C-alpha positions as a printed NumPy array, in Angstrom:
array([[ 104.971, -106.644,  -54.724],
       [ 108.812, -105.069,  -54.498],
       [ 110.909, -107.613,  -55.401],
       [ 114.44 , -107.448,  -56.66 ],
       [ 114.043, -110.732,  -58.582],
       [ 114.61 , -110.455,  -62.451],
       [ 112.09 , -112.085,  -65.352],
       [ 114.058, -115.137,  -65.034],
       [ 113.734, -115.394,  -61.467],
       [ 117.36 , -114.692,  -60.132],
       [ 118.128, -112.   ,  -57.795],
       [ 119.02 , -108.909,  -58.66 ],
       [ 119.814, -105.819,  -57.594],
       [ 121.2  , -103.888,  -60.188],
       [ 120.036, -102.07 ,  -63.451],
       [ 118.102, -103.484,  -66.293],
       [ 121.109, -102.152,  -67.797],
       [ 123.328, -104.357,  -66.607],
       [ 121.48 , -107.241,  -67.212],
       [ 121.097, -106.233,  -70.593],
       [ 125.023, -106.503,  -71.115],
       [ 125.624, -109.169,  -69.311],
       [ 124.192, -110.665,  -72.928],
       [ 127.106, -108.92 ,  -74.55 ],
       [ 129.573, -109.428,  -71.815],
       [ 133.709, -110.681,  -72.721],
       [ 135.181, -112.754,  -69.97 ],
       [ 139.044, -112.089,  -69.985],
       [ 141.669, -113.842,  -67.795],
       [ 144.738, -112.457,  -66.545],
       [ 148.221, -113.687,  -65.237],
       [ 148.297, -111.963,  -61.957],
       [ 151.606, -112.657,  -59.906],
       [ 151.68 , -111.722,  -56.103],
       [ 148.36 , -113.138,  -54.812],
       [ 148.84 , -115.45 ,  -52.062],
       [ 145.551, -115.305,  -49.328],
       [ 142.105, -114.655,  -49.331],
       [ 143.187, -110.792,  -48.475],
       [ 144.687, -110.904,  -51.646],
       [ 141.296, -112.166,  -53.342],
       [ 139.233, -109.328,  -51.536],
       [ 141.412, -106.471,  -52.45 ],
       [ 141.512, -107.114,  -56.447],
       [ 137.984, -108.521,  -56.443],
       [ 137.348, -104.858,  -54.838],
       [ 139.965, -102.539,  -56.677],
       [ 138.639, -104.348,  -60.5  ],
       [ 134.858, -104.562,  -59.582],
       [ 134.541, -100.87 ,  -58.548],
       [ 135.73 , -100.122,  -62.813],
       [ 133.076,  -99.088,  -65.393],
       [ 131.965, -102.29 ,  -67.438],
       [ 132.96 , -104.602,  -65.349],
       [ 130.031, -107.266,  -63.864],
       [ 132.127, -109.937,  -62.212],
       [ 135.392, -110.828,  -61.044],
       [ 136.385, -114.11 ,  -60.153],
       [ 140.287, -114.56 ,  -58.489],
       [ 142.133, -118.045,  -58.599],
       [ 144.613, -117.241,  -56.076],
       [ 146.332, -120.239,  -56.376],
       [ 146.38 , -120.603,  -60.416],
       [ 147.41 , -117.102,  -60.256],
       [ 144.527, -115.516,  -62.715],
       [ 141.79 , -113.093,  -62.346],
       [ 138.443, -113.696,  -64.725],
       [ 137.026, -110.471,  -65.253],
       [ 133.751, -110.981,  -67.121],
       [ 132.487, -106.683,  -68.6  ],
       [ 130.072, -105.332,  -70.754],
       [ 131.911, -105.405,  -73.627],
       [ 135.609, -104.957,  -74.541],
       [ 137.448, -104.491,  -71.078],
       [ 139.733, -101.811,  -70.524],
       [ 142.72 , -103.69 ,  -70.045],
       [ 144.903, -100.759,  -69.087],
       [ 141.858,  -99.838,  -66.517],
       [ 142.288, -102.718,  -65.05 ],
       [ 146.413, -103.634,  -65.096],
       [ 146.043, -100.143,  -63.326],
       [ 143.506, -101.393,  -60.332],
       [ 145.332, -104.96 ,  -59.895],
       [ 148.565, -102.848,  -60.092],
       [ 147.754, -100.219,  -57.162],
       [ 146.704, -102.955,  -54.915],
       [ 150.071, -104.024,  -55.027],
       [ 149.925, -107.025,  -57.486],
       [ 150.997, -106.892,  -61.074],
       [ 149.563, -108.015,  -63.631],
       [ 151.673, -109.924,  -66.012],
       [ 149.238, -109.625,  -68.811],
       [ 146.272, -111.739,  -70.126],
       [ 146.334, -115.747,  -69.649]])
């Protein structure tokens, strides 16, 4: 039976891996200023989930903060970099 579904019966399609870390995984929020629309969502949910380590990312447009949840310690410079190209800036970490 091919199945994506994990142990605990949520879907999956990524690595065992990744599961694994999302164990160990640091959720860090950041001040983001310059987000105003859903476009605005899409493009750093895009630019900050295509990094190494990270599993989710979850924007508040309207508080003005990004919740990056990664494997670990996040790469904050990685990711000021990401928000930063799409335009936004990142004013540090909430």
């Amino acid at each position: 039976m091919g199945s994506c579904c994990t142990p605990d019966n949520s879907c999956s399609t990524t690595t065992e891996a990744t599961a694994v870390a999302v164990a160990d995984s640091t959720v860090t929020v950041y001040a983001v200023t310059g987000m105003t629309c859903g476009h605005c969502r899409t493009a750093i949910t895009k630019s900050v989930s295509a990094l190494d380590g990270v599993i989710s990312v979850d924007v508040d447009v309207d508080g003005g903060l990004v919740t990056v949840t990664t494997g670990g310690e996040p790469d904050d410079a990685a990711i000021t970099a990401a928000v930063d190209d799409g335009g936004y800036e990142l004013t540090g970490r909430a």
